[in-house]
Amino acid sequence: MERREMAAWGSLLGFGAIFAFLVARMTDGMAVVDASAGELFAAYLAVVALATLVAAPASLIARGQGDERDRAIAARAHQNERIAYLVAVNVLLWQVIWQGAASGDGQRGLELQSPPVLFLILFAMLFLGEFVRLASIIVLYHGQRARG
Amino acid sequence: MAERPAKGRVLNSIRDWRQKAGLTQQQLGDAVGATRQTIIAIEAEKYAPSLELAFRIARRFEAPFEAVFSFDDGGESHSKSRS
């Protein structure tokens, strides 16, 4: 396994753990718990600090020796990340449109007016993009590995 | 409307040239500015190198470009020449 692939695995597991921590902190069962602005800010700081710790080793490795194949894989992974963001934003837009159309007949779906819900959704979108990028790196390195 | 070309494949005989030159994958990688893993991926035809890297590799073997690399266009040129 190549160093960048190992770094991607490490980051994927690290970001997975941070997202699990965020979800555990923000939810109770299937519902998003109510949180004050101060609590949201504390959660934001905790996630940013943990994400920085997780991302630092991988970015040090990525800055090290690499060649055109490493750059091509990174570019492809960023492209997939961008597609994931576009899909996530479009899903959110459709959710907003659907809520607008269905207003009045009992709110179902995501409560986008609630700051904790919006906070969790936006973080989930950021994590989704990162998961897609890291998974792409792992799959691309794995696919180019010679067998036998 | 122009027809979309079939997906081709870049083939190479780097392993033969490298072994003839008595080089390891690491030595070839160092000589052309690539990692050993990239040389492995190119030899296994899992990764098609850029033109620049391909030229560097051919020059390292002092061989004509087309002696090291070839292009399989999926039979497109054959079908065009028949039509």
Short mmCIF file of C-alpha atoms in Angstrom, two decimals:
data_model
loop_
_atom_site.label_atom_id
_atom_site.label_comp_id
_atom_site.label_asym_id
_atom_site.label_seq_id
_atom_site.Cartn_x
_atom_site.Cartn_y
_atom_site.Cartn_z
CA MET A 1 0.00 0.00 0.00
CA GLU A 2 1.38 3.43 -0.91
CA ARG A 3 1.95 6.14 1.70
CA ARG A 4 -0.74 8.41 0.28
CA GLU A 5 -3.21 5.55 0.22
CA MET A 6 -2.41 4.75 3.86
CA ALA A 7 -2.79 8.45 4.73
CA ALA A 8 -6.19 8.46 2.99
CA TRP A 9 -7.28 5.43 5.03
CA GLY A 10 -6.15 7.16 8.23
CA SER A 11 -7.98 10.36 7.33
CA LEU A 12 -11.12 8.47 6.32
CA LEU A 13 -11.23 6.66 9.66
CA GLY A 14 -10.41 9.89 11.53
CA PHE A 15 -13.07 11.93 9.76
CA GLY A 16 -15.54 9.07 10.23
CA ALA A 17 -14.88 9.19 13.97
CA ILE A 18 -15.28 13.00 14.06
CA PHE A 19 -18.56 12.79 12.17
CA ALA A 20 -19.78 10.06 14.54
CA PHE A 21 -18.81 12.31 17.47
CA LEU A 22 -20.73 15.23 15.93
CA VAL A 23 -23.82 13.13 15.25
CA ALA A 24 -23.72 11.67 18.77
CA ARG A 25 -23.44 15.19 20.22
CA MET A 26 -26.20 16.69 18.08
CA THR A 27 -28.80 13.94 18.08
CA ASP A 28 -30.89 11.96 20.49
CA GLY A 29 -32.15 8.86 18.73
CA MET A 30 -33.35 10.02 15.31
CA ALA A 31 -34.05 13.62 16.40
CA VAL A 32 -31.68 16.57 16.38
CA VAL A 33 -31.44 18.01 19.88
CA ASP A 34 -32.09 21.68 20.49
CA ALA A 35 -28.85 23.56 21.05
CA SER A 36 -28.04 27.15 21.93
CA ALA A 37 -25.74 29.31 19.81
CA GLY A 38 -22.99 28.80 22.40
CA GLU A 39 -23.34 25.01 22.21
CA LEU A 40 -23.27 25.12 18.42
CA PHE A 41 -20.15 27.28 18.51
CA ALA A 42 -18.48 24.85 20.96
CA ALA A 43 -19.34 21.92 18.68
CA TYR A 44 -18.01 23.86 15.68
CA LEU A 45 -14.70 24.57 17.44
CA ALA A 46 -14.38 20.94 18.55
CA VAL A 47 -14.98 19.62 15.01
CA VAL A 48 -12.60 22.11 13.40
CA ALA A 49 -9.86 21.33 15.95
CA LEU A 50 -10.26 17.56 15.55
CA ALA A 51 -10.43 17.83 11.73
CA THR A 52 -7.22 19.88 11.72
CA LEU A 53 -5.49 17.20 13.79
CA VAL A 54 -6.71 14.45 11.45
CA ALA A 55 -5.88 16.34 8.24
CA ALA A 56 -2.38 17.50 9.28
CA PRO A 57 -0.45 14.20 8.83
CA ALA A 58 -2.10 13.53 5.45
CA SER A 59 -1.30 17.02 4.17
CA LEU A 60 2.34 16.59 5.29
CA ILE A 61 2.56 13.33 3.36
CA ALA A 62 0.87 14.90 0.30
CA ARG A 63 3.41 17.73 0.37
CA GLY A 64 6.26 15.22 0.24
CA GLN A 65 7.65 13.48 -2.81
CA GLY A 66 5.06 12.68 -5.40
CA ASP A 67 4.86 12.56 -9.15
CA GLU A 68 2.39 13.10 -11.96
CA ARG A 69 0.38 9.98 -11.10
CA ASP A 70 -0.12 11.20 -7.51
CA ARG A 71 -1.21 14.60 -8.85
CA ALA A 72 -3.57 12.96 -11.36
CA ILE A 73 -5.16 10.86 -8.61
CA ALA A 74 -5.52 13.91 -6.33
CA ALA A 75 -7.13 15.89 -9.19
CA ARG A 76 -9.57 13.09 -9.97
CA ALA A 77 -10.47 12.76 -6.29
CA HIS A 78 -11.11 16.53 -6.08
CA GLN A 79 -13.33 16.27 -9.16
CA ASN A 80 -15.38 13.52 -7.48
CA GLU A 81 -15.55 15.63 -4.29
CA ARG A 82 -16.95 18.53 -6.32
CA ILE A 83 -19.59 16.26 -7.86
CA ALA A 84 -20.56 15.06 -4.37
CA TYR A 85 -20.98 18.70 -3.23
CA LEU A 86 -23.10 19.50 -6.28
CA VAL A 87 -25.34 16.50 -5.64
CA ALA A 88 -25.65 17.33 -1.92
CA VAL A 89 -26.50 20.99 -2.60
CA ASN A 90 -29.05 19.96 -5.21
CA VAL A 91 -30.68 17.50 -2.80
CA LEU A 92 -30.88 20.31 -0.24
CA LEU A 93 -32.36 22.70 -2.82
CA TRP A 94 -35.00 20.14 -3.76
CA GLN A 95 -35.76 19.70 -0.07
CA VAL A 96 -36.26 23.48 0.26
CA ILE A 97 -38.50 23.58 -2.83
CA TRP A 98 -40.49 20.58 -1.63
CA GLN A 99 -40.95 22.17 1.80
CA GLY A 100 -42.08 25.41 0.18
CA ALA A 101 -44.61 23.56 -1.94
CA ALA A 102 -45.85 21.44 0.96
CA SER A 103 -46.05 24.28 3.49
CA GLY A 104 -49.25 24.15 5.40
CA ASP A 105 -49.84 20.42 5.27
CA GLY A 106 -47.89 19.55 8.37
CA GLN A 107 -44.13 19.86 8.18
CA ARG A 108 -42.38 16.66 7.21
CA GLY A 109 -38.80 16.12 6.20
CA LEU A 110 -35.91 18.21 7.47
CA GLU A 111 -36.57 21.20 9.70
CA LEU A 112 -34.34 23.60 7.80
CA GLN A 113 -35.48 26.58 9.86
CA SER A 114 -33.91 25.04 12.96
CA PRO A 115 -30.27 26.19 13.46
CA PRO A 116 -29.09 22.84 14.95
CA VAL A 117 -30.59 20.92 12.01
CA LEU A 118 -29.05 23.27 9.47
CA PHE A 119 -25.74 23.10 11.36
CA LEU A 120 -25.72 19.31 11.21
CA ILE A 121 -26.79 19.21 7.55
CA LEU A 122 -24.07 21.62 6.43
CA PHE A 123 -21.42 19.70 8.37
CA ALA A 124 -22.74 16.43 6.91
CA MET A 125 -22.32 17.91 3.41
CA LEU A 126 -18.72 18.91 4.18
CA PHE A 127 -17.96 15.46 5.54
CA LEU A 128 -19.65 13.82 2.55
CA GLY A 129 -17.36 15.69 0.15
CA GLU A 130 -14.30 14.70 2.19
CA PHE A 131 -15.40 11.05 2.40
CA VAL A 132 -15.88 10.95 -1.38
CA ARG A 133 -12.43 12.51 -1.97
CA LEU A 134 -10.67 10.10 0.38
CA ALA A 135 -12.57 7.06 -0.90
CA SER A 136 -11.68 8.10 -4.48
CA ILE A 137 -7.98 8.27 -3.56
CA ILE A 138 -8.13 4.79 -2.01
CA VAL A 139 -10.03 3.29 -4.97
CA LEU A 140 -7.76 4.93 -7.58
CA TYR A 141 -4.53 3.81 -5.91
CA HIS A 142 -5.98 0.34 -5.40
CA GLY A 143 -7.10 0.15 -9.03
CA GLN A 144 -3.65 1.08 -10.34
CA ARG A 145 -1.82 -1.38 -8.17
CA ALA A 146 -0.26 -4.16 -10.23
CA ARG A 147 -1.43 -7.62 -9.31
CA GLY A 148 0.77 -10.69 -9.29
CA MET B 1 -21.59 15.41 -36.08
CA ALA B 2 -18.11 14.00 -35.51
CA GLU B 3 -18.03 10.43 -34.26
CA ARG B 4 -16.66 9.95 -30.78
CA PRO B 5 -13.47 7.86 -30.96
CA ALA B 6 -13.42 4.48 -29.25
CA LYS B 7 -11.46 4.41 -26.00
CA GLY B 8 -7.88 3.45 -26.76
CA ARG B 9 -5.16 1.98 -24.64
CA VAL B 10 -1.50 2.94 -24.33
CA LEU B 11 0.70 -0.16 -24.37
CA ASN B 12 4.39 -0.32 -23.58
CA SER B 13 7.39 -2.61 -23.45
CA ILE B 14 9.14 -0.76 -20.61
CA ARG B 15 9.75 -3.90 -18.58
CA ASP B 16 11.74 -5.49 -21.46
CA TRP B 17 13.72 -2.31 -22.10
CA ARG B 18 14.40 -1.85 -18.40
CA GLN B 19 15.59 -5.40 -17.92
CA LYS B 20 17.76 -5.10 -21.04
CA ALA B 21 19.29 -1.95 -19.55
CA GLY B 22 19.82 -3.70 -16.20
CA LEU B 23 17.82 -1.15 -14.25
CA THR B 24 15.56 -1.66 -11.27
CA GLN B 25 12.13 0.03 -11.17
CA GLN B 26 13.49 2.40 -8.52
CA GLN B 27 16.51 3.35 -10.66
CA LEU B 28 14.33 3.99 -13.69
CA GLY B 29 11.93 6.02 -11.55
CA ASP B 30 14.79 8.14 -10.19
CA ALA B 31 16.16 8.68 -13.69
CA VAL B 32 12.86 9.95 -15.11
CA GLY B 33 11.45 11.74 -12.04
CA ALA B 34 8.77 9.24 -11.08
CA THR B 35 8.19 7.03 -8.07
CA ARG B 36 8.77 3.28 -8.14
CA GLN B 37 5.01 2.74 -7.74
CA THR B 38 4.36 4.81 -10.86
CA ILE B 39 6.86 2.74 -12.87
CA ILE B 40 5.14 -0.41 -11.59
CA ALA B 41 1.71 0.96 -12.60
CA ILE B 42 3.00 1.98 -16.06
CA GLU B 43 4.65 -1.39 -16.68
CA ALA B 44 1.41 -3.12 -15.70
CA GLU B 45 -0.44 -0.73 -18.08
CA LYS B 46 -2.67 0.39 -15.22
CA TYR B 47 -1.56 3.98 -15.71
CA ALA B 48 -0.87 5.78 -18.98
CA PRO B 49 1.99 8.26 -18.45
CA SER B 50 1.91 11.85 -19.64
CA LEU B 51 3.66 12.62 -22.92
CA GLU B 52 6.52 14.24 -21.03
CA LEU B 53 7.14 11.21 -18.82
CA ALA B 54 6.77 8.85 -21.79
CA PHE B 55 9.42 10.80 -23.73
CA ARG B 56 11.72 10.82 -20.71
CA ILE B 57 11.42 7.04 -20.41
CA ALA B 58 12.08 6.45 -24.12
CA ARG B 59 15.08 8.81 -24.01
CA ARG B 60 16.46 7.02 -20.95
CA PHE B 61 16.54 3.82 -23.03
CA GLU B 62 17.88 5.78 -26.04
CA ALA B 63 15.09 4.17 -28.03
CA PRO B 64 12.61 5.62 -30.50
CA PHE B 65 9.35 6.57 -28.81
CA GLU B 66 7.31 4.07 -30.79
CA ALA B 67 9.66 1.23 -29.90
CA VAL B 68 8.73 1.70 -26.24
CA PHE B 69 5.12 2.85 -26.49
CA SER B 70 2.30 1.88 -28.79
CA PHE B 71 -1.35 2.77 -28.99
CA ASP B 72 -4.18 0.29 -29.31
CA ASP B 73 -7.15 2.26 -30.62
CA GLY B 74 -9.54 -0.64 -30.17
CA GLY B 75 -9.53 -1.55 -33.88
CA GLU B 76 -10.76 1.89 -34.96
CA SER B 77 -7.96 2.58 -37.47
CA HIS B 78 -8.46 -0.90 -38.94
CA SER B 79 -12.20 -0.36 -39.45
CA LYS B 80 -11.60 3.13 -40.91
CA SER B 81 -9.03 1.88 -43.40
CA ARG B 82 -11.52 -0.76 -44.59
CA SER B 83 -14.38 1.70 -45.08
#
